[in-house]
Short mmCIF file of C-alpha atoms and ligand atoms in Angstrom, two decimals:
data_model
loop_
_atom_site.label_atom_id
_atom_site.label_comp_id
_atom_site.label_asym_id
_atom_site.label_seq_id
_atom_site.Cartn_x
_atom_site.Cartn_y
_atom_site.Cartn_z
CA UNK A 197 5.08 0.38 -3.21
CA UNK A 198 5.59 -1.23 -0.38
CA UNK A 199 2.61 -0.86 1.46
CA UNK A 200 3.30 -2.17 5.11
CA UNK A 201 1.63 -2.69 8.25
CA UNK A 202 -1.42 -2.13 9.73
CA UNK A 203 -4.92 -3.68 8.54
CA UNK A 204 -8.01 -2.84 10.26
CA UNK A 205 -11.19 -4.65 8.85
CA UNK A 206 -14.60 -4.81 9.94
CA UNK A 207 -15.31 -6.62 13.31
CA UNK A 208 -14.05 -10.32 13.43
CA UNK A 209 -16.47 -12.94 13.43
CA UNK A 210 -18.51 -13.14 16.69
CA UNK A 211 -17.75 -16.83 17.28
CA UNK A 212 -14.21 -16.45 17.27
CA UNK A 213 -12.40 -15.34 20.59
CA UNK A 214 -9.98 -13.33 19.18
CA UNK A 215 -9.82 -10.68 21.47
CA UNK A 216 -9.53 -11.96 24.84
CA UNK A 217 -6.21 -11.59 24.71
CA UNK A 218 -4.91 -8.10 24.59
CA UNK A 219 -5.12 -7.29 20.82
CA UNK A 220 -2.49 -4.38 20.88
CA UNK A 221 -0.51 -6.24 23.70
CA UNK A 222 3.57 -7.11 22.83
CA UNK A 223 4.39 -7.93 19.37
CA UNK A 224 4.88 -11.72 19.11
CA UNK A 225 8.61 -12.28 18.66
CA UNK A 226 8.24 -16.04 17.50
CA UNK A 227 7.96 -14.95 13.75
CA UNK A 228 8.41 -17.50 11.01
CA UNK A 229 10.05 -16.40 8.33
CA UNK A 230 9.56 -18.03 4.96
CA UNK A 231 10.35 -17.01 1.61
CA UNK A 232 9.17 -13.76 -0.61
CA UNK A 233 7.55 -16.35 -3.34
CA UNK A 234 5.80 -18.37 -0.61
CA UNK A 235 4.50 -15.61 0.59
CA UNK A 236 3.47 -13.74 -2.81
CA UNK A 237 1.83 -17.25 -3.89
CA UNK A 238 -0.15 -17.54 -0.53
CA UNK A 239 -1.15 -13.98 -1.05
CA UNK A 240 -2.54 -14.41 -4.56
CA UNK A 241 -4.04 -17.69 -3.68
CA UNK A 242 -6.01 -15.82 -0.98
CA UNK A 243 -6.74 -12.77 -3.25
CA UNK A 244 -8.25 -15.33 -5.71
CA UNK A 245 -10.19 -17.10 -3.38
CA UNK A 246 -11.52 -13.78 -1.80
CA UNK A 247 -12.58 -12.13 -5.24
CA UNK A 248 -14.16 -15.67 -6.12
CA UNK A 249 -16.14 -16.05 -2.80
CA UNK A 250 -17.06 -12.33 -3.27
CA UNK A 251 -18.58 -12.95 -6.83
CA UNK A 252 -20.47 -15.98 -5.26
CA UNK A 253 -21.64 -14.46 -2.06
CA UNK A 254 -21.67 -10.85 -1.90
CA UNK A 255 -21.09 -10.15 1.81
CA UNK A 256 -24.02 -9.46 4.23
CA UNK A 257 -22.89 -6.43 6.19
CA UNK A 258 -24.19 -7.13 9.78
CA UNK A 259 -24.93 -3.49 10.96
CA UNK A 260 -24.25 -2.91 14.74
CA UNK A 261 -27.14 -1.19 16.57
CA UNK A 262 -25.78 2.03 17.51
CA UNK A 263 -22.62 3.63 18.18
CA UNK A 264 -20.44 0.99 19.56
CA UNK A 265 -18.60 3.49 22.30
CA UNK A 266 -20.50 6.29 23.34
CA UNK A 267 -19.13 9.47 25.09
CA UNK A 268 -15.78 11.16 24.03
CA UNK A 269 -14.21 11.16 27.92
CA UNK A 270 -14.31 7.31 28.12
CA UNK A 271 -11.13 6.01 29.50
CA UNK A 272 -9.24 4.40 26.13
CA UNK A 273 -5.76 4.09 28.54
CA UNK A 274 -6.32 0.33 29.10
CA UNK A 275 -5.77 -1.88 26.39
CA UNK A 276 -6.90 -4.74 27.97
CA UNK A 277 -10.33 -2.83 28.55
CA UNK A 278 -10.43 -1.67 25.14
CA UNK A 279 -10.36 -5.20 24.24
CA UNK A 280 -12.95 -6.54 26.49
CA UNK A 281 -15.32 -3.64 25.21
CA UNK A 282 -14.73 -4.67 21.67
CA UNK A 283 -15.33 -8.22 22.87
CA UNK A 284 -18.57 -7.43 24.30
CA UNK A 285 -19.37 -5.32 20.96
CA UNK A 286 -18.64 -8.51 19.11
CA UNK A 287 -20.76 -10.90 21.45
CA UNK A 288 -23.74 -8.50 21.34
CA UNK A 289 -23.45 -8.63 17.41
CA UNK A 290 -23.10 -12.31 17.53
CA UNK A 291 -26.44 -12.78 19.66
CA UNK A 292 -28.31 -10.29 17.54
CA UNK A 293 -27.37 -12.35 14.61
CA UNK A 294 -28.26 -15.62 16.49
CA UNK A 295 -31.33 -14.34 17.00
CA UNK A 296 -32.10 -13.64 13.31
CA UNK A 297 -31.23 -16.84 12.90
CA UNK A 298 -33.65 -18.38 15.38
CA UNK A 299 -36.20 -16.23 13.84
CA UNK A 300 -35.42 -17.69 10.09
CA UNK A 301 -35.58 -20.89 10.94
CA UNK A 302 -38.59 -21.00 12.95
CA UNK A 303 -40.92 -19.30 10.72
CA UNK A 304 -44.49 -19.61 12.04
CA UNK A 305 -43.77 -23.02 12.79
CA UNK A 306 -45.63 -24.36 16.18
CA UNK A 307 -42.66 -26.08 16.83
CA UNK A 308 -39.71 -23.65 17.39
CA UNK A 309 -36.34 -24.25 18.27
CA UNK A 310 -34.29 -22.23 20.51
CA UNK A 311 -30.92 -21.12 19.96
CA UNK A 312 -31.04 -19.44 23.59
CA UNK A 313 -28.32 -21.94 24.76
CA UNK A 314 -25.90 -20.52 22.22
CA UNK A 315 -26.15 -16.76 23.01
CA UNK A 316 -22.88 -15.49 24.00
CA UNK A 317 -23.39 -13.54 27.00
CA UNK A 318 -20.30 -11.85 27.98
CA UNK A 319 -18.43 -12.26 31.20
CA UNK A 320 -18.75 -8.57 31.56
CA UNK A 321 -22.56 -7.93 30.81
CA UNK A 322 -24.19 -7.56 33.92
CA UNK A 323 -26.72 -10.44 33.59
CA UNK A 324 -24.26 -13.13 32.90
CA UNK A 325 -23.20 -15.69 35.10
CA UNK A 326 -19.42 -17.08 34.92
CA UNK A 327 -20.44 -20.88 33.97
CA UNK A 328 -22.22 -20.25 31.04
CA UNK A 329 -19.27 -19.85 28.76
CA UNK A 330 -17.77 -23.21 28.78
CA UNK A 331 -20.41 -24.88 26.40
CA UNK A 332 -20.02 -22.84 23.44
CA UNK A 333 -17.42 -25.42 21.78
CA UNK A 334 -20.02 -28.03 21.11
CA UNK A 335 -17.40 -29.49 18.36
CA UNK A 336 -15.87 -31.20 20.50
CA UNK A 337 -18.54 -32.35 22.67
CA UNK A 338 -17.84 -36.04 23.50
CA UNK A 339 -21.44 -36.82 23.83
CA UNK A 340 -22.57 -35.74 20.37
CA UNK A 341 -24.46 -38.30 18.28
CA UNK A 342 -23.56 -39.76 15.09
CA UNK A 343 -24.07 -37.79 12.26
CA UNK A 344 -27.22 -38.26 10.24
CA UNK A 345 -26.73 -40.77 7.27
CA UNK A 346 -26.36 -38.94 4.11
CA UNK A 347 -28.16 -40.10 0.73
CA UNK A 348 -25.59 -42.29 -1.39
CA UNK A 349 -23.74 -40.67 -4.77
CA UNK A 350 -26.22 -42.04 -7.14
CA UNK A 351 -28.80 -39.80 -5.67
CA UNK A 352 -31.77 -42.11 -4.58
CA UNK A 353 -32.22 -45.01 -2.20
CA UNK A 354 -34.96 -47.92 -2.47
CA UNK A 355 -36.87 -49.58 -4.94
CA UNK A 356 -40.07 -49.14 -6.86
CA UNK A 357 -42.71 -47.11 -4.82
CA UNK A 358 -40.35 -46.63 -1.79
CA UNK A 359 -37.71 -44.93 -4.02
CA UNK A 360 -36.65 -41.39 -2.62
CA UNK A 361 -34.64 -39.19 -4.27
CA UNK A 362 -32.20 -36.37 -3.49
CA UNK A 363 -34.85 -34.04 -3.68
CA UNK A 364 -37.08 -35.64 -1.13
CA UNK A 365 -37.50 -32.76 1.34
CA UNK A 366 -36.86 -34.59 4.47
CA UNK A 367 -33.55 -36.52 3.12
CA UNK A 368 -32.47 -33.23 1.34
CA UNK A 369 -33.19 -31.48 5.15
CA UNK A 370 -30.86 -34.08 6.51
CA UNK A 371 -28.25 -33.95 3.80
CA UNK A 372 -28.13 -29.86 4.39
CA UNK A 373 -27.60 -30.49 7.92
CA UNK A 374 -24.81 -32.65 7.68
CA UNK A 375 -23.42 -30.40 5.05
CA UNK A 376 -23.42 -27.88 7.65
CA UNK A 377 -19.93 -30.14 8.33
CA UNK A 378 -18.05 -28.13 5.90
CA UNK A 379 -18.29 -24.74 7.10
CA UNK A 380 -14.92 -23.05 8.44
CA UNK A 381 -14.43 -24.75 11.77
CA UNK A 382 -14.59 -21.31 13.61
CA UNK A 383 -18.26 -21.48 12.35
CA UNK A 384 -20.42 -22.60 15.37
CA UNK A 385 -23.50 -25.08 13.87
CA UNK A 386 -24.49 -25.71 17.50
CA UNK A 387 -25.77 -29.21 18.01
CA UNK A 388 -27.37 -29.21 15.03
CA UNK A 389 -25.46 -31.81 12.89
CA UNK A 390 -25.99 -34.21 15.78
CA UNK A 391 -29.99 -33.88 16.12
CA UNK A 392 -32.20 -35.13 13.26
CA UNK A 393 -32.46 -31.39 11.89
CA UNK A 394 -34.09 -30.98 8.65
CA UNK A 395 -32.88 -27.77 6.88
CA UNK A 396 -34.64 -26.41 4.04
CA UNK A 397 -32.39 -25.27 1.06
CA UNK A 398 -33.52 -21.90 1.98
CA UNK A 399 -31.94 -21.74 5.42
CA UNK A 400 -29.07 -23.85 4.72
CA UNK A 401 -28.37 -21.49 1.77
CA UNK A 402 -28.48 -18.33 4.27
CA UNK A 403 -26.32 -20.08 6.50
CA UNK A 404 -24.10 -21.05 4.16
CA UNK A 405 -23.46 -17.73 2.95
CA UNK A 406 -23.09 -16.45 6.42
CA UNK A 407 -20.58 -18.83 7.08
CA UNK A 408 -18.52 -17.74 4.35
CA UNK A 409 -18.85 -14.09 5.05
CA UNK A 410 -17.58 -15.31 8.63
CA UNK A 411 -15.01 -17.05 6.88
CA UNK A 412 -14.02 -13.91 5.26
CA UNK A 413 -14.13 -11.64 7.90
CA UNK A 414 -11.73 -14.22 10.16
CA UNK A 415 -9.20 -14.33 7.23
CA UNK A 416 -9.03 -10.39 6.93
CA UNK A 417 -8.54 -10.58 10.76
CA UNK A 418 -5.68 -13.13 10.28
CA UNK A 419 -3.95 -10.49 7.70
CA UNK A 420 -4.22 -7.95 10.63
CA UNK A 421 -1.93 -10.01 12.99
CA UNK A 422 0.55 -11.12 9.91
CA UNK A 423 1.02 -7.37 9.00
CA UNK A 424 1.49 -5.85 12.40
CA UNK A 425 5.10 -4.56 11.76
CA UNK A 426 3.87 -0.60 11.91
CA UNK A 427 1.66 -1.04 14.42
CA UNK A 428 3.69 0.90 16.82
CA UNK A 429 3.20 4.07 14.35
CA UNK A 430 -0.09 4.78 16.16
CA UNK A 431 -0.99 4.79 19.58
CA UNK A 432 -4.19 2.64 20.99
CA UNK A 433 -6.15 5.63 21.17
CA UNK A 434 -5.79 6.39 17.48
CA UNK A 435 -6.09 2.68 16.68
CA UNK A 436 -9.54 3.17 18.33
CA UNK A 437 -10.32 6.08 16.59
CA UNK A 438 -9.63 4.39 13.29
CA UNK A 439 -11.54 1.32 14.74
CA UNK A 440 -14.47 3.28 14.85
CA UNK A 441 -14.27 4.65 11.33
CA UNK A 442 -14.14 1.22 9.98
CA UNK A 443 -17.39 0.00 12.46
CA UNK A 444 -19.33 3.18 11.18
CA UNK A 445 -19.00 1.70 7.97
CA UNK A 446 -17.29 5.10 7.04
CA UNK A 447 -14.16 3.34 5.72
CA UNK A 448 -14.29 -0.53 4.33
CA UNK A 449 -10.89 -1.27 4.98
CA UNK A 450 -7.67 0.55 6.19
CA UNK A 451 -4.89 -1.60 4.09
CA UNK A 452 -1.72 -0.34 5.03
CA UNK A 453 0.74 2.67 5.49
CA UNK A 454 1.57 4.79 2.77
CA UNK A 455 4.29 7.07 4.85
CA UNK A 456 5.68 7.46 8.03
CA UNK A 457 7.07 10.89 8.59
CA UNK A 458 8.53 12.69 11.60
CA UNK A 459 4.77 14.38 12.04
CA UNK A 460 2.39 12.15 10.47
CA UNK A 461 1.39 8.57 9.49
CA UNK A 462 -0.48 8.53 6.29
CA UNK A 463 -2.84 5.16 5.87
CA UNK A 464 -4.52 4.16 2.63
CA UNK A 465 -8.22 3.24 3.13
CA UNK A 466 -11.14 2.11 0.81
CA UNK A 467 -14.23 3.97 1.49
CA UNK A 468 -17.21 3.20 2.58
CA UNK A 469 -20.66 4.57 3.06
CA UNK A 470 -21.48 7.99 4.27
CA UNK A 471 -24.14 8.24 7.15
CA UNK A 472 -25.30 11.08 5.34
CA UNK A 473 -26.90 11.02 1.85
CA UNK A 474 -25.39 14.27 0.69
CA UNK A 475 -21.85 13.46 1.40
CA UNK A 476 -19.85 10.65 -0.90
CA UNK A 477 -17.06 9.18 0.37
CA UNK A 478 -14.28 8.56 -2.18
CA UNK A 479 -13.74 5.35 -3.34
CA UNK A 480 -10.10 5.69 -2.01
CA UNK A 481 -8.87 7.66 1.06
CA UNK A 482 -5.72 8.61 2.88
CA UNK A 483 -5.82 9.17 6.47
CA UNK A 484 -3.41 11.34 8.03
CA UNK A 485 -2.58 10.53 11.49
CA UNK A 486 -0.74 14.07 13.52
CA UNK A 487 1.39 12.39 15.83
CA UNK A 488 0.99 12.98 19.22
CA UNK A 489 4.66 12.92 20.24
CA UNK A 490 5.39 16.58 20.40
CA UNK A 491 9.72 16.39 19.65
CA UNK A 492 9.23 17.34 16.20
CA UNK A 493 6.32 19.97 16.86
CA UNK A 494 8.67 22.00 18.69
CA UNK A 495 10.47 23.67 16.14
CA UNK A 496 6.85 24.36 13.96
CA UNK A 497 5.36 26.56 16.56
CA UNK A 498 6.49 29.76 15.21
CA UNK A 499 4.43 28.48 12.16
CA UNK A 500 0.89 28.37 14.26
CA UNK A 501 2.14 30.68 17.24
CA UNK A 502 1.91 33.81 14.92
CA UNK A 503 -0.70 32.51 12.88
CA UNK A 504 -3.63 34.92 14.19
CA UNK A 505 -6.14 32.26 13.25
CA UNK A 506 -5.06 30.80 15.92
CA UNK A 507 -3.17 33.37 18.23
CA UNK A 508 -5.93 33.31 20.98
CA UNK A 509 -6.20 29.86 21.33
CA UNK A 510 -2.40 28.80 21.23
CA UNK A 511 -1.67 29.85 24.65
CA UNK A 512 -4.47 28.05 26.32
CA UNK A 513 -3.86 25.04 24.82
CA UNK A 514 -2.16 21.58 26.00
CA UNK A 515 0.06 19.76 23.75
CA UNK A 516 -2.77 17.68 22.61
CA UNK A 517 -5.06 20.01 21.32
CA UNK A 518 -2.25 21.48 19.24
CA UNK A 519 -1.73 18.40 17.66
CA UNK A 520 -5.58 18.46 16.73
CA UNK A 521 -5.00 22.36 15.61
CA UNK A 522 -2.22 21.11 13.14
CA UNK A 523 -4.82 18.80 11.67
CA UNK A 524 -7.37 21.29 11.80
CA UNK A 525 -5.40 23.65 10.05
CA UNK A 526 -4.59 20.86 7.24
CA UNK A 527 -8.36 20.38 6.62
CA UNK A 528 -9.48 24.25 6.24
CA UNK A 529 -6.27 25.31 4.33
CA UNK A 530 -7.56 22.14 1.93
CA UNK A 531 -10.67 23.34 1.77
CA UNK A 532 -9.94 26.96 0.70
CA UNK A 533 -7.80 25.28 -1.88
CA UNK A 534 -10.61 22.96 -2.90
CA UNK A 535 -12.54 26.04 -3.36
CA UNK A 536 -10.36 27.77 -5.34
CA UNK A 537 -10.27 24.71 -7.61
CA UNK A 538 -6.62 24.00 -7.04
CA UNK A 539 -5.99 19.76 -7.24
CA UNK A 540 -5.66 18.78 -4.15
CA UNK A 541 -6.97 15.75 -1.37
CA UNK A 542 -10.51 16.61 -0.93
CA UNK A 543 -11.14 16.51 2.85
CA UNK A 544 -13.58 13.65 3.96
CA UNK A 545 -13.70 14.26 7.49
CA UNK A 546 -11.75 15.53 10.89
CA UNK A 547 -11.76 13.43 14.07
CA UNK A 548 -9.16 14.80 16.68
CA UNK A 549 -5.47 14.45 15.06
CA UNK A 550 -6.90 12.37 12.60
CA UNK A 551 -7.70 13.83 8.72
CA UNK A 552 -9.32 11.85 6.38
CA UNK A 553 -8.98 13.11 2.51
CA UNK A 554 -9.39 11.39 -0.73
CA UNK A 555 -6.33 9.56 -2.12
CA UNK A 556 -4.67 10.95 -4.60
CA UNK A 557 -3.27 7.78 -6.85
CA UNK A 558 -5.21 4.55 -7.87
CA UNK A 559 -5.34 1.01 -6.51
CA UNK A 560 -3.62 1.51 -3.30
CA UNK A 561 -0.83 3.05 -5.27
CA UNK A 562 0.03 6.69 -4.40
CA UNK A 563 0.69 8.97 -7.28
CA UNK A 564 4.47 9.35 -7.29
CA UNK A 565 6.36 12.85 -5.68
CA UNK A 566 7.52 14.93 -8.21
CA UNK A 567 10.75 14.36 -7.09
CA UNK A 568 10.52 10.84 -7.99
CA UNK A 569 8.95 10.76 -11.64
CA UNK A 570 10.67 11.59 -14.67
CA UNK A 571 8.74 13.64 -16.93
CA UNK A 572 9.18 14.25 -20.67
CA UNK A 573 10.49 17.98 -21.35
CA UNK A 574 6.55 18.77 -22.37
CA UNK A 575 5.27 17.29 -19.17
CA UNK A 576 8.09 18.99 -17.02
CA UNK A 577 7.37 22.59 -18.79
CA UNK A 578 3.36 22.05 -18.05
CA UNK A 579 4.27 21.21 -14.87
CA UNK A 580 5.94 24.24 -14.41
CA UNK A 581 3.19 26.39 -15.64
CA UNK A 582 0.63 24.74 -13.72
CA UNK A 583 2.24 25.58 -10.19
CA UNK A 584 2.90 29.12 -11.46
CA UNK A 585 -0.74 29.31 -11.47
CA UNK A 586 -1.38 27.25 -8.36
CA UNK A 587 0.87 29.39 -6.12
CA UNK A 588 -0.95 32.89 -7.47
CA UNK A 589 -4.14 31.33 -6.96
CA UNK A 590 -3.14 29.94 -3.29
CA UNK A 591 -1.64 33.39 -2.52
CA UNK A 592 -4.56 35.40 -4.15
CA UNK A 593 -7.53 33.32 -3.41
CA UNK A 594 -6.85 31.19 -0.82
CA UNK A 595 -4.98 34.14 1.00
CA UNK A 596 -2.22 31.22 1.67
CA UNK A 597 1.36 30.45 1.40
CA UNK A 598 2.30 26.84 1.22
CA UNK A 599 5.22 27.37 3.13
CA UNK A 600 6.61 23.69 2.77
CA UNK A 601 6.42 23.51 -1.14
CA UNK A 602 8.86 21.58 -3.17
CA UNK A 603 8.97 18.53 -5.15
CA UNK A 604 8.53 16.24 -1.55
CA UNK A 605 4.87 17.82 -1.31
CA UNK A 606 3.51 18.06 -5.23
CA UNK A 607 2.18 14.72 -6.48
CA UNK A 608 1.91 13.82 -10.26
CA UNK A 609 -1.60 12.31 -10.36
CA UNK A 610 -3.40 12.21 -13.71
CA UNK A 611 -1.39 14.36 -16.05
CA UNK A 612 -1.21 16.93 -13.63
CA UNK A 613 0.36 18.36 -10.23
CA UNK A 614 -1.52 17.75 -7.14
CA UNK A 615 -0.39 19.96 -3.90
CA UNK A 616 -0.56 18.56 -0.68
CA UNK A 617 0.77 18.62 3.20
CA UNK A 618 -0.64 21.99 3.88
CA UNK A 619 -0.89 21.85 7.62
CA UNK A 620 1.78 24.52 8.29
CA UNK A 621 0.42 26.61 5.32
CA UNK A 622 -0.10 30.35 6.68
CA UNK A 623 -1.48 33.62 5.75
CA UNK A 624 0.70 36.08 3.80
CA UNK A 625 0.53 38.45 6.54
CA UNK A 626 1.88 36.07 9.16
CA UNK A 627 4.83 37.75 10.54
CA UNK A 628 7.06 35.13 8.42
CA UNK A 629 4.55 34.38 5.68
CA UNK A 630 6.88 36.43 2.78
CA UNK A 631 10.00 34.32 4.10
CA UNK A 632 8.01 31.16 3.54
CA UNK A 633 6.87 32.39 0.27
CA UNK A 634 10.14 32.96 -0.63
CA UNK A 635 11.53 29.79 0.44
CA UNK A 636 8.59 27.83 -1.78
CA UNK A 637 10.02 30.23 -4.71
CA UNK A 638 13.21 29.08 -4.20
CA UNK A 639 12.63 25.40 -4.20
CA UNK A 640 10.43 25.79 -7.08
CA UNK A 641 12.61 27.62 -9.33
CA UNK A 642 15.50 25.60 -8.83
CA UNK A 643 13.74 22.30 -9.32
CA UNK A 644 12.86 23.56 -12.85
CA UNK A 645 15.74 24.84 -13.72
CA UNK A 646 17.91 22.09 -12.91
CA UNK A 647 14.80 20.10 -14.49
CA UNK A 648 15.63 21.87 -17.52
CA UNK A 649 12.80 24.12 -17.90
CA UNK A 650 14.13 27.44 -20.14
CA UNK A 651 11.11 29.54 -18.98
CA UNK A 652 11.13 29.05 -15.42
CA UNK A 653 11.49 32.24 -13.31
CA UNK A 654 14.07 32.33 -11.01
CA UNK A 655 12.99 32.89 -7.33
CA UNK A 656 13.03 36.58 -6.92
CA UNK A 657 10.82 36.83 -10.38
CA UNK A 658 8.94 34.25 -9.08
CA UNK A 659 8.15 35.81 -5.49
CA UNK A 660 7.15 39.03 -7.50
CA UNK A 661 5.22 37.07 -9.96
CA UNK A 662 3.07 35.11 -7.05
CA UNK A 663 3.04 37.89 -4.71
CA UNK A 664 2.33 40.84 -6.86
CA UNK A 665 5.17 42.85 -4.67
CA UNK A 666 7.70 44.50 -7.04
CA UNK A 667 10.68 43.81 -5.00
CA UNK A 668 13.55 45.54 -7.24
CA UNK A 669 16.97 44.24 -5.21
CA UNK A 670 18.66 41.94 -7.83
CA UNK A 671 20.63 39.76 -5.45
CA UNK A 672 19.33 37.35 -2.95
CA UNK A 673 20.82 39.21 0.16
CA UNK A 674 18.88 42.43 -0.32
CA UNK A 675 15.93 40.59 -1.78
CA UNK A 676 15.48 39.33 1.62
CA UNK A 677 16.33 42.25 3.29
CA UNK A 678 13.66 43.90 1.71
CA UNK A 679 11.12 40.87 2.58
CA UNK A 680 12.38 40.95 6.21
CA UNK A 681 11.77 45.08 6.26
CA UNK A 682 8.10 44.51 5.05
CA UNK A 683 7.14 41.54 7.45
CA UNK A 684 8.56 44.28 9.93
CA UNK A 685 6.23 47.08 8.57
CA UNK A 686 3.55 44.78 8.98
CA UNK A 687 4.33 43.89 12.34
CA UNK A 688 4.44 47.03 13.69
CA UNK A 689 1.33 47.94 12.25
CA UNK A 690 -0.26 44.99 14.20
CA UNK A 691 1.85 46.18 17.42
CA UNK A 692 0.74 49.55 16.98
CA UNK A 693 -3.08 48.76 16.58
CA UNK A 694 -2.62 46.27 19.52
CA UNK A 695 -0.69 49.27 21.92
CA UNK A 696 -3.71 51.72 20.91
CA UNK A 697 -6.12 48.91 22.03
CA UNK A 698 -4.34 48.12 25.35
CA UNK A 699 -4.02 52.02 25.95
CA UNK A 700 -7.49 52.86 26.52
CA UNK A 701 -7.95 50.08 28.99
CA UNK A 702 -4.42 50.65 30.93
CA UNK A 703 -4.24 54.68 31.24
CA UNK A 704 -6.84 55.41 33.96
CA UNK A 705 -9.40 56.99 31.79
CA UNK A 706 -12.84 55.77 32.08
CA UNK A 707 -13.24 52.47 29.82
CA UNK A 708 -15.08 53.17 26.78
CA UNK A 709 -17.70 50.92 26.27
CA UNK A 710 -18.28 50.48 22.19
CA UNK A 711 -21.22 47.57 22.27
P1 ADP B 141 4.43 14.84 5.74
O1 ADP B 141 4.24 15.93 6.80
O2 ADP B 141 4.75 13.72 6.78
O3 ADP B 141 5.21 15.16 5.01
P2 ADP B 141 2.39 14.71 3.79
O4 ADP B 141 1.04 15.09 3.92
O5 ADP B 141 3.31 15.22 3.17
O6 ADP B 141 2.79 14.57 5.29
O7 ADP B 141 2.24 13.18 3.53
C1 ADP B 141 3.10 12.39 3.35
C2 ADP B 141 3.56 11.53 2.24
O8 ADP B 141 1.97 10.48 2.31
C3 ADP B 141 3.25 12.05 0.97
O9 ADP B 141 4.57 12.43 0.46
C4 ADP B 141 2.32 11.01 -0.14
O10 ADP B 141 3.18 10.70 -0.61
C5 ADP B 141 1.29 10.32 0.88
N1 ADP B 141 0.42 11.09 0.69
C6 ADP B 141 -0.47 12.13 1.84
N2 ADP B 141 -1.60 12.53 1.55
C7 ADP B 141 -1.87 11.66 0.29
C8 ADP B 141 -3.07 11.71 -0.51
N3 ADP B 141 -4.14 12.36 -0.23
N4 ADP B 141 -2.91 10.86 -1.52
C9 ADP B 141 -2.08 10.29 -1.72
N5 ADP B 141 -0.81 10.12 -0.91
C10 ADP B 141 -0.95 10.80 0.35
MG1 MG B 142 4.97 16.14 3.25
#
């Protein structure tokens, strides 16, 4: 289903200096073209390999201490700075892991090995000195001693009582040390290979498992580079927001972009673990990022400006905050719908202009829009009655008008219709609420009449059925005039109410204190 672009995964291996360059810098123009078949088979191979590794070595998730960037008003405008902050975080994680490894190897032993020299103190850390960075890459150390000799294939050496088998502790330890060579090149094993170091099986296996999970991380990071087409879809601040969600473990992986619209970009993600026990994060999530470029929102302000729920706030807000309000509106509206039992995405979390909700679909494939799916006439009829029912519920129980209801914003999943895209939904008393409802009715009615549902009401009948109003006009023009008259009546009522209130404070009479 054409998933493109952005892949964000857990932090990259601590050993890899991937973020020394700006990760969001100018895209690499030297793109290598290869055939689809190549890509497919390579991907397949990678997938199979990952699957196998997954089964053999379940990933050890390194838990970062504390949130990785604290404070909301940190300056995030510099890509390089962000990259450096990330690098610092990774280095810290690497060092923590190193300490754990050191502890594990030393155990209670009187003679201990120090890994201190392999710490990755970041140049931007306060207690670092500049000459501490170079020797990290010990694999190319020209002074490195020869590899220790390994045991012969037959599994033993010597004769008679001098025989040593491959189970001999010392030999085995040496062999394990030598086998560290087989870890991925990014995995830094330090001078261990050069020294006469004997690794116990237990330690070796722990290292091996670590090496594998590191390898998988870097593979995923690699993927990120390859799929960077939709990178421009979100700005660095949004990327950081998304990254934090992954880093916090709330999301497992952000796999790709489902939709790029004028006002939003929607991503698919696999859910992670919730910080709180009571909240369960769905296995698959949709992330709707409201675009912070304002051009497209200008003509939408009539939806929100006149929505009394947001009235007080609107005039004082800057454009960025208005975008967040769209996201907030979608969240509130989805919650209302959820409470009424209308099939719709379930809200997971809202962070600024990024709304995370449950994914409607399966295995990264979003449920098709009603406009894209071919239903049997039986299902078509079923869908119609379900929508009629949902529109009534939306109006009566949620006190909402969808205001962008059409076959584009209804998904067919699990044998029923799901409503999405409710950021612009308003209450029926909104100055244009009834007009929006009439437009919704027209879309729904036309879609199902064209789709061959004989029972489908026409738009006027549908409007009355949903709103409970009884507008009798039998043609569209008169019907619409009556709707507007109703809206005006309602407005006048509000206006009068407002005038009356302002009169009290403006006409010179002593102010009325009603507290
Ligand atoms: P827009 O305002 O850009 O139309 P939508 O909320 O309609 O935003 O989302 C755009 C597209 O993304 C939808 O048409 C749908 O295909 C997909 N989408 C949005 N939310 C979900 C979700 N929760 N589950 C699956 N797909 C979704
Ligand atoms: Mg939509």
